[in-house]
Coordinates of C-alpha atoms in Angstrom, one line a residue:
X1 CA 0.0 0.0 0.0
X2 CA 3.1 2.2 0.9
X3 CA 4.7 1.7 -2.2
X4 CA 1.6 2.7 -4.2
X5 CA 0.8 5.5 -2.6
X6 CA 5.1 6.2 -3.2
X7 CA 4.3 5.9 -7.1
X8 CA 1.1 7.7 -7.3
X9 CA 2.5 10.6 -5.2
X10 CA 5.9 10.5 -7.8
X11 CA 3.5 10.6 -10.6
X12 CA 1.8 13.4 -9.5
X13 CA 4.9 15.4 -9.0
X14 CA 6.4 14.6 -12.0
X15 CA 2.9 15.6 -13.7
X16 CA 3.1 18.7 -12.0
X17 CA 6.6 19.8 -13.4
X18 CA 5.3 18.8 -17.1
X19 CA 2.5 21.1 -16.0
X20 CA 4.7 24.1 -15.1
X21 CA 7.7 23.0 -17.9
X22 CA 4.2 23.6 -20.2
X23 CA 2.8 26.6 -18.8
X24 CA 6.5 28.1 -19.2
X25 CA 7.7 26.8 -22.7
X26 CA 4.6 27.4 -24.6
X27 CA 4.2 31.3 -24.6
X28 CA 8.3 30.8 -25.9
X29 CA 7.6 28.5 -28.4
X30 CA 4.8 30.6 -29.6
X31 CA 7.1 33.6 -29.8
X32 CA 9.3 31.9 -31.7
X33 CA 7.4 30.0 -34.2
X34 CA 5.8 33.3 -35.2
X35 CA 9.0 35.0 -35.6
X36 CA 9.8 32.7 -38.9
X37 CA 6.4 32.9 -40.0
X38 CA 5.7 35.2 -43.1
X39 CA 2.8 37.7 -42.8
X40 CA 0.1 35.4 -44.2
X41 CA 0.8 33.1 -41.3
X42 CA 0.9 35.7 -38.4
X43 CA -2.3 37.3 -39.6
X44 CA -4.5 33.8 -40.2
X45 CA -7.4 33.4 -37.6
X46 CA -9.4 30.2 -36.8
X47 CA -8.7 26.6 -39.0
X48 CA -5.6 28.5 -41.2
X49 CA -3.8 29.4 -37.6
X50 CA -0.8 26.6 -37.0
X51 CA 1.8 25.8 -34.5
X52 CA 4.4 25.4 -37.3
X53 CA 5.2 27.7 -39.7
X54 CA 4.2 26.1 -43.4
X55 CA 6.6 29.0 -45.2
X56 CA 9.8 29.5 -42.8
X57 CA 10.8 32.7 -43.9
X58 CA 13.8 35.2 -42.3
X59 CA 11.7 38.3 -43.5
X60 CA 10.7 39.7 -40.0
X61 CA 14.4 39.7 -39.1
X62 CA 15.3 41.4 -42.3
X63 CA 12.5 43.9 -41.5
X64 CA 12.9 45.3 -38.2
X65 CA 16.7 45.8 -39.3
X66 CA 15.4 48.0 -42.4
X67 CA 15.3 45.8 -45.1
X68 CA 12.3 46.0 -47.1
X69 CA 9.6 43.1 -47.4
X70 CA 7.5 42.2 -50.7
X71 CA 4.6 41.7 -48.4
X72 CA 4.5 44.3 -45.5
X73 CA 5.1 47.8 -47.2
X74 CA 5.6 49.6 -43.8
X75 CA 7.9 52.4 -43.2
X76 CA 10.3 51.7 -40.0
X77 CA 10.8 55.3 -38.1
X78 CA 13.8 53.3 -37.0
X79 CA 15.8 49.7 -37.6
X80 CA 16.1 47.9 -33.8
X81 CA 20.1 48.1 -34.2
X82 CA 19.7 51.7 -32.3
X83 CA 17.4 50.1 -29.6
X84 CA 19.8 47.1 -29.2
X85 CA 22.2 48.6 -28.3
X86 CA 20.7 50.9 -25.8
X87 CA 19.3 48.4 -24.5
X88 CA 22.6 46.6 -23.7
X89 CA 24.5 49.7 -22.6
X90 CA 22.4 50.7 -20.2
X91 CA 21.5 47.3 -19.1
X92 CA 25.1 46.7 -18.4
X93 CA 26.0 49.8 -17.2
X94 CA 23.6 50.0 -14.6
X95 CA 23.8 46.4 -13.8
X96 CA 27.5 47.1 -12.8
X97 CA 26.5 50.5 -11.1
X98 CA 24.0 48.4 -8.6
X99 CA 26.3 45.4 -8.1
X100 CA 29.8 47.9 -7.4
X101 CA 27.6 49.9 -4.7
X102 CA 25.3 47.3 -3.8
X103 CA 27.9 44.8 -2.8
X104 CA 30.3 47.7 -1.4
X105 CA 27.0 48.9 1.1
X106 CA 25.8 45.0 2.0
X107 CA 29.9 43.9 3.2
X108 CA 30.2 47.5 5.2
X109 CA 26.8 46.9 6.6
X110 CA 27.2 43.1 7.4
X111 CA 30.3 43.2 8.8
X112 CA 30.5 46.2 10.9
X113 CA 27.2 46.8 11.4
X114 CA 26.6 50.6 11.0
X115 CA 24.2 52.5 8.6
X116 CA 22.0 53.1 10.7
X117 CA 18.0 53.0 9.0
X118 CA 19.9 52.4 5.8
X119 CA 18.4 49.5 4.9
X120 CA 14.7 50.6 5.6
X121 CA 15.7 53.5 3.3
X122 CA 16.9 51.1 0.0
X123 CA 13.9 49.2 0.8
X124 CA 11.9 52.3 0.6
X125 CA 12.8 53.2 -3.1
X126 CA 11.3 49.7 -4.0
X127 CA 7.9 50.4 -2.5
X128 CA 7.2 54.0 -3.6
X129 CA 4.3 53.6 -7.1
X130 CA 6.8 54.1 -10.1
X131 CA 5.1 56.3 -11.5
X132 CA 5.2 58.1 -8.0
X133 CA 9.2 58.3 -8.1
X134 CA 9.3 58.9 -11.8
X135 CA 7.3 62.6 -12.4
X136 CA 10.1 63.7 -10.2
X137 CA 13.1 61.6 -11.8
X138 CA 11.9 63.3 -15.5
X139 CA 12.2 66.7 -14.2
X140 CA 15.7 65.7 -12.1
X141 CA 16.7 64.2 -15.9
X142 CA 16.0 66.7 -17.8
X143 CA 17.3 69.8 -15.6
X144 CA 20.7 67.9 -16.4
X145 CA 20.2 66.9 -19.8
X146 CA 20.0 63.3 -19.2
X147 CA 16.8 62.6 -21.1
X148 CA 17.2 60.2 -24.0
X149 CA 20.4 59.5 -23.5
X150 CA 21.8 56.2 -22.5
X151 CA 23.9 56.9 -19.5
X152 CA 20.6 58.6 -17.9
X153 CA 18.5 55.3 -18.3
X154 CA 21.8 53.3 -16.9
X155 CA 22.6 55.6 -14.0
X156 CA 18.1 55.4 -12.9
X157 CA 18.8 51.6 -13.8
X158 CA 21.4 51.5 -11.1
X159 CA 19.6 53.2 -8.5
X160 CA 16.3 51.7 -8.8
X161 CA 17.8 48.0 -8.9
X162 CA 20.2 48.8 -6.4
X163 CA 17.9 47.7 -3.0
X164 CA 18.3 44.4 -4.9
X165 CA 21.9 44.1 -5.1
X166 CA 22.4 45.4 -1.9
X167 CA 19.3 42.9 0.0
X168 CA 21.0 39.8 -1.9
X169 CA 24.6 40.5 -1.4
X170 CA 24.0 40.9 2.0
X171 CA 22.4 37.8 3.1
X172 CA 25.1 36.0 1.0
X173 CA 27.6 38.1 3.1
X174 CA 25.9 37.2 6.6
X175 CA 25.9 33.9 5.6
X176 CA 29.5 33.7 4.9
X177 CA 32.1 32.9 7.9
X178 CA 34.4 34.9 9.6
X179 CA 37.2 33.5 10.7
X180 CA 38.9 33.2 7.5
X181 CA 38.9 37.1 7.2
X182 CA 39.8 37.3 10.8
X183 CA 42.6 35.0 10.0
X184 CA 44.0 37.1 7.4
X185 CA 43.7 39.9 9.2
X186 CA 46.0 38.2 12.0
X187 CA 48.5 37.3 9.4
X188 CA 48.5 41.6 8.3
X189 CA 46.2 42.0 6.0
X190 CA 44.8 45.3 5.2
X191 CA 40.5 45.3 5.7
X192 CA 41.0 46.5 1.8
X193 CA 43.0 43.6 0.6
X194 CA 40.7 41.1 2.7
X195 CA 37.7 42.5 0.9
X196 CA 39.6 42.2 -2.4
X197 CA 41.7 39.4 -2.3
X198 CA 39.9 36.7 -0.3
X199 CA 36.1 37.9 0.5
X200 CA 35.2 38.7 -3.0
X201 CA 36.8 35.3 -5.0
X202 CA 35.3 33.4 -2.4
X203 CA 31.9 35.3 -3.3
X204 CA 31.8 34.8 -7.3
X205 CA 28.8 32.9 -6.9
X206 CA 26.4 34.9 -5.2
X207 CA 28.1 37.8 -7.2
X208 CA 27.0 35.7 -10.8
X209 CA 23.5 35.1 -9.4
X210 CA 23.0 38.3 -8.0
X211 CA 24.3 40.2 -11.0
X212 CA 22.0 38.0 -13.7
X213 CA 19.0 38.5 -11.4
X214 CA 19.9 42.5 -11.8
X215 CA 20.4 42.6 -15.5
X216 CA 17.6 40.8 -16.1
X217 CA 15.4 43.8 -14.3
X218 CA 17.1 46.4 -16.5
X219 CA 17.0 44.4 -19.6
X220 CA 13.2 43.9 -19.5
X221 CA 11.7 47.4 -18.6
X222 CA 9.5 49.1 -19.9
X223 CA 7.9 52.2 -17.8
X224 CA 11.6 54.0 -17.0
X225 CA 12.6 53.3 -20.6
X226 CA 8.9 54.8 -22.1
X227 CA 9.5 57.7 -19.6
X228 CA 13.0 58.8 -20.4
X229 CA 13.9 58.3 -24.1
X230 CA 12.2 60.0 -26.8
X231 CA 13.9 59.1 -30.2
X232 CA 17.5 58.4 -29.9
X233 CA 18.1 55.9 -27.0
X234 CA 14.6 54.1 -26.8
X235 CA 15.0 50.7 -25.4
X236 CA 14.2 47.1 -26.8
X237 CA 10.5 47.0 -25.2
X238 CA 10.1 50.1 -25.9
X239 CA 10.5 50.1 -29.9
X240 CA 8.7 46.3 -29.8
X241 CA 5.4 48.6 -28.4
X242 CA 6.0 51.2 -31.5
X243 CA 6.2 48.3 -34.1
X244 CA 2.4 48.5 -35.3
X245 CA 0.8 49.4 -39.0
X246 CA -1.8 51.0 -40.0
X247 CA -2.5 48.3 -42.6
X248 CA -2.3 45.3 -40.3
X249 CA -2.4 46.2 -36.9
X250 CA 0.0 45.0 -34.3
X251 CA 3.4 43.7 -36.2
X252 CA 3.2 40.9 -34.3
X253 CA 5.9 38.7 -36.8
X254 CA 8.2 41.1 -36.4
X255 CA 7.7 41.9 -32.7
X256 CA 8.2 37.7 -32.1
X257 CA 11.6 38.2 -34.0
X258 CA 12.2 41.0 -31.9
X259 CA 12.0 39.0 -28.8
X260 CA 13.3 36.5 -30.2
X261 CA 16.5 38.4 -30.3
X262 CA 16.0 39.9 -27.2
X263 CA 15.7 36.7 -25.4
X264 CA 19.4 36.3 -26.4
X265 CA 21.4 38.3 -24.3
X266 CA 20.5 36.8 -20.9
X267 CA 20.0 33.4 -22.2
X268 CA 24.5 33.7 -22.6
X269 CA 24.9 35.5 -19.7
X270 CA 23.1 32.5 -17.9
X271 CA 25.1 30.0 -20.1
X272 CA 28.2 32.1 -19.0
X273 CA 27.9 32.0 -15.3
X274 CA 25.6 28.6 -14.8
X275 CA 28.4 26.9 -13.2
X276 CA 28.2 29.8 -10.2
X277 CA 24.3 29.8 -10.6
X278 CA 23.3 26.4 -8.3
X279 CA 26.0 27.8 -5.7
X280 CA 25.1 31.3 -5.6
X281 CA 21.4 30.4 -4.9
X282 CA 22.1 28.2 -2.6
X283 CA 25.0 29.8 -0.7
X284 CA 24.4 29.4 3.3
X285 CA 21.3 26.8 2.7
X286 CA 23.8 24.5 4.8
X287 CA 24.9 26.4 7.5
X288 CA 24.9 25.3 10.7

């Protein structure tokens, strides 16, 4: 009885992970199959709609990077090289702005313990309405003629995903021993060259999850980016909302390709790191 009740419980658990593997890979699938669809495909309703594209075709891809298509006569404002690359300088930039200060605040405040209501204050900026912080940030932005520009969306990347950095790096610094640092100290080491040389290897890890958890924030928004770029710098989700005709509607081929290439960037940096990833998010689980 025991061991059937064993195999019907394993069953169910395993058919809830096909469940939640589903719920997760379909939407992608989807996105992807209508980014190699041509325009007959995307725009088909009831019986002619398929999974599979009958025609693969490369023509979104071409599109939204200004080549013309036979099919959809649309004039592009803009090709998505500009917003690409926005997108990844101030995704970057501001990644590295929230992880440098971030992990510099979380150390000082885990290790000696002062700051006072500084981490009720980082909280804070997380539970403020954005559009509440933001009326304020656009007229901060443009007083110092930071608006559209991509080190003004990297520096408000930074700031805003910086309670995140600093939360994270700081449980993975309380949960981190002592006595090694201690015992460098003993032997003359400077608290600098601690931090440096034997706190922060011993952290790449948490660093690696932390930082992919932070880039991923920047690399996906939408309301900052709307807010504070006009023409020039306009982010990745920001062009994919702007890709519409007034022929067909919603551009919904090439928005999929869009994604599709979108999708890219943290899929490597998760490739990149995903021998830190298992450790970093589990850093402390056994401690004693």
């Amino acid at each position: 009885m025991t061991m059937h009740r064993s195999f019907a419980l394993e069953c169910l658990r395993y058919l809830a992970i096909f469940a939640a593997l589903a719920i997760t890979l379909v939407p992608i699938l989807w996105m992807a199959s209508m980014a190699f669809k041509p325009i007959a495909e995307w725009t088909a309703t009831g019986d002619q709609l398929t999974w599979w594209p009958r025609q693969p075709t490369l023509d979104n891809f071409r599109f939204i990077f200004g080549e013309s298509s036979n099919e959809l006569i649309v004039a592009l404002d803009k090709t998505a090289a500009k917003p690409i690359l926005a997108s990844l300088l101030s995704a970057v930039f501001g990644t590295l702005i929230a992880m440098v200060f971030g992990t510099s605040a979380a150390y000082g405040l885990s290790r000696f313990g002062s700051g006072g209501n500084l981490p009720l204050a980082l909280i804070q900026l997380r539970l403020f309405p954005p559009m509440a912080v933001m009326i304020p940030v656009m007229i901060m932005w443009a007083f110092f003629n930071m608006v559209d520009t991509w080190w003004g969306l990297a520096l408000i990347y930074g700031i805003v995903t910086l309670p995140f950095a600093f939360w994270l790096m700081k449980t993975f610094f309380d949960d981190m021993p002592r006595e090694i640092e201690d015992a460098a100290r003993v032997e003359g080491c400077s608290r600098w060259r601690v931090f440096t040389k034997i706190t922060l290897p011993m952290m790449r890890a948490p660093l690696a999850s932390s930082a992919l958890f932070v880039f991923i924030l920047n690399w996906s928004d939408y309301l900052i980016g709307l807010l504070l770029t006009t023409r020039e710098w306009v982010t990745i989700p920001v062009y994919m909302a702007s890709l519409s005709s007034s022929m067909t509607g919603q551009l919904y081929g090439a928005k999929a390709a869009l994604g599709l290439i979108a999708a890219v960037p943290p899929v490597i940096m998760g490739i990149a790191i995903q021998r830190h990833l298992v450790r970093g998010l589990t850093f402390g689980a056994l401690k004693q």
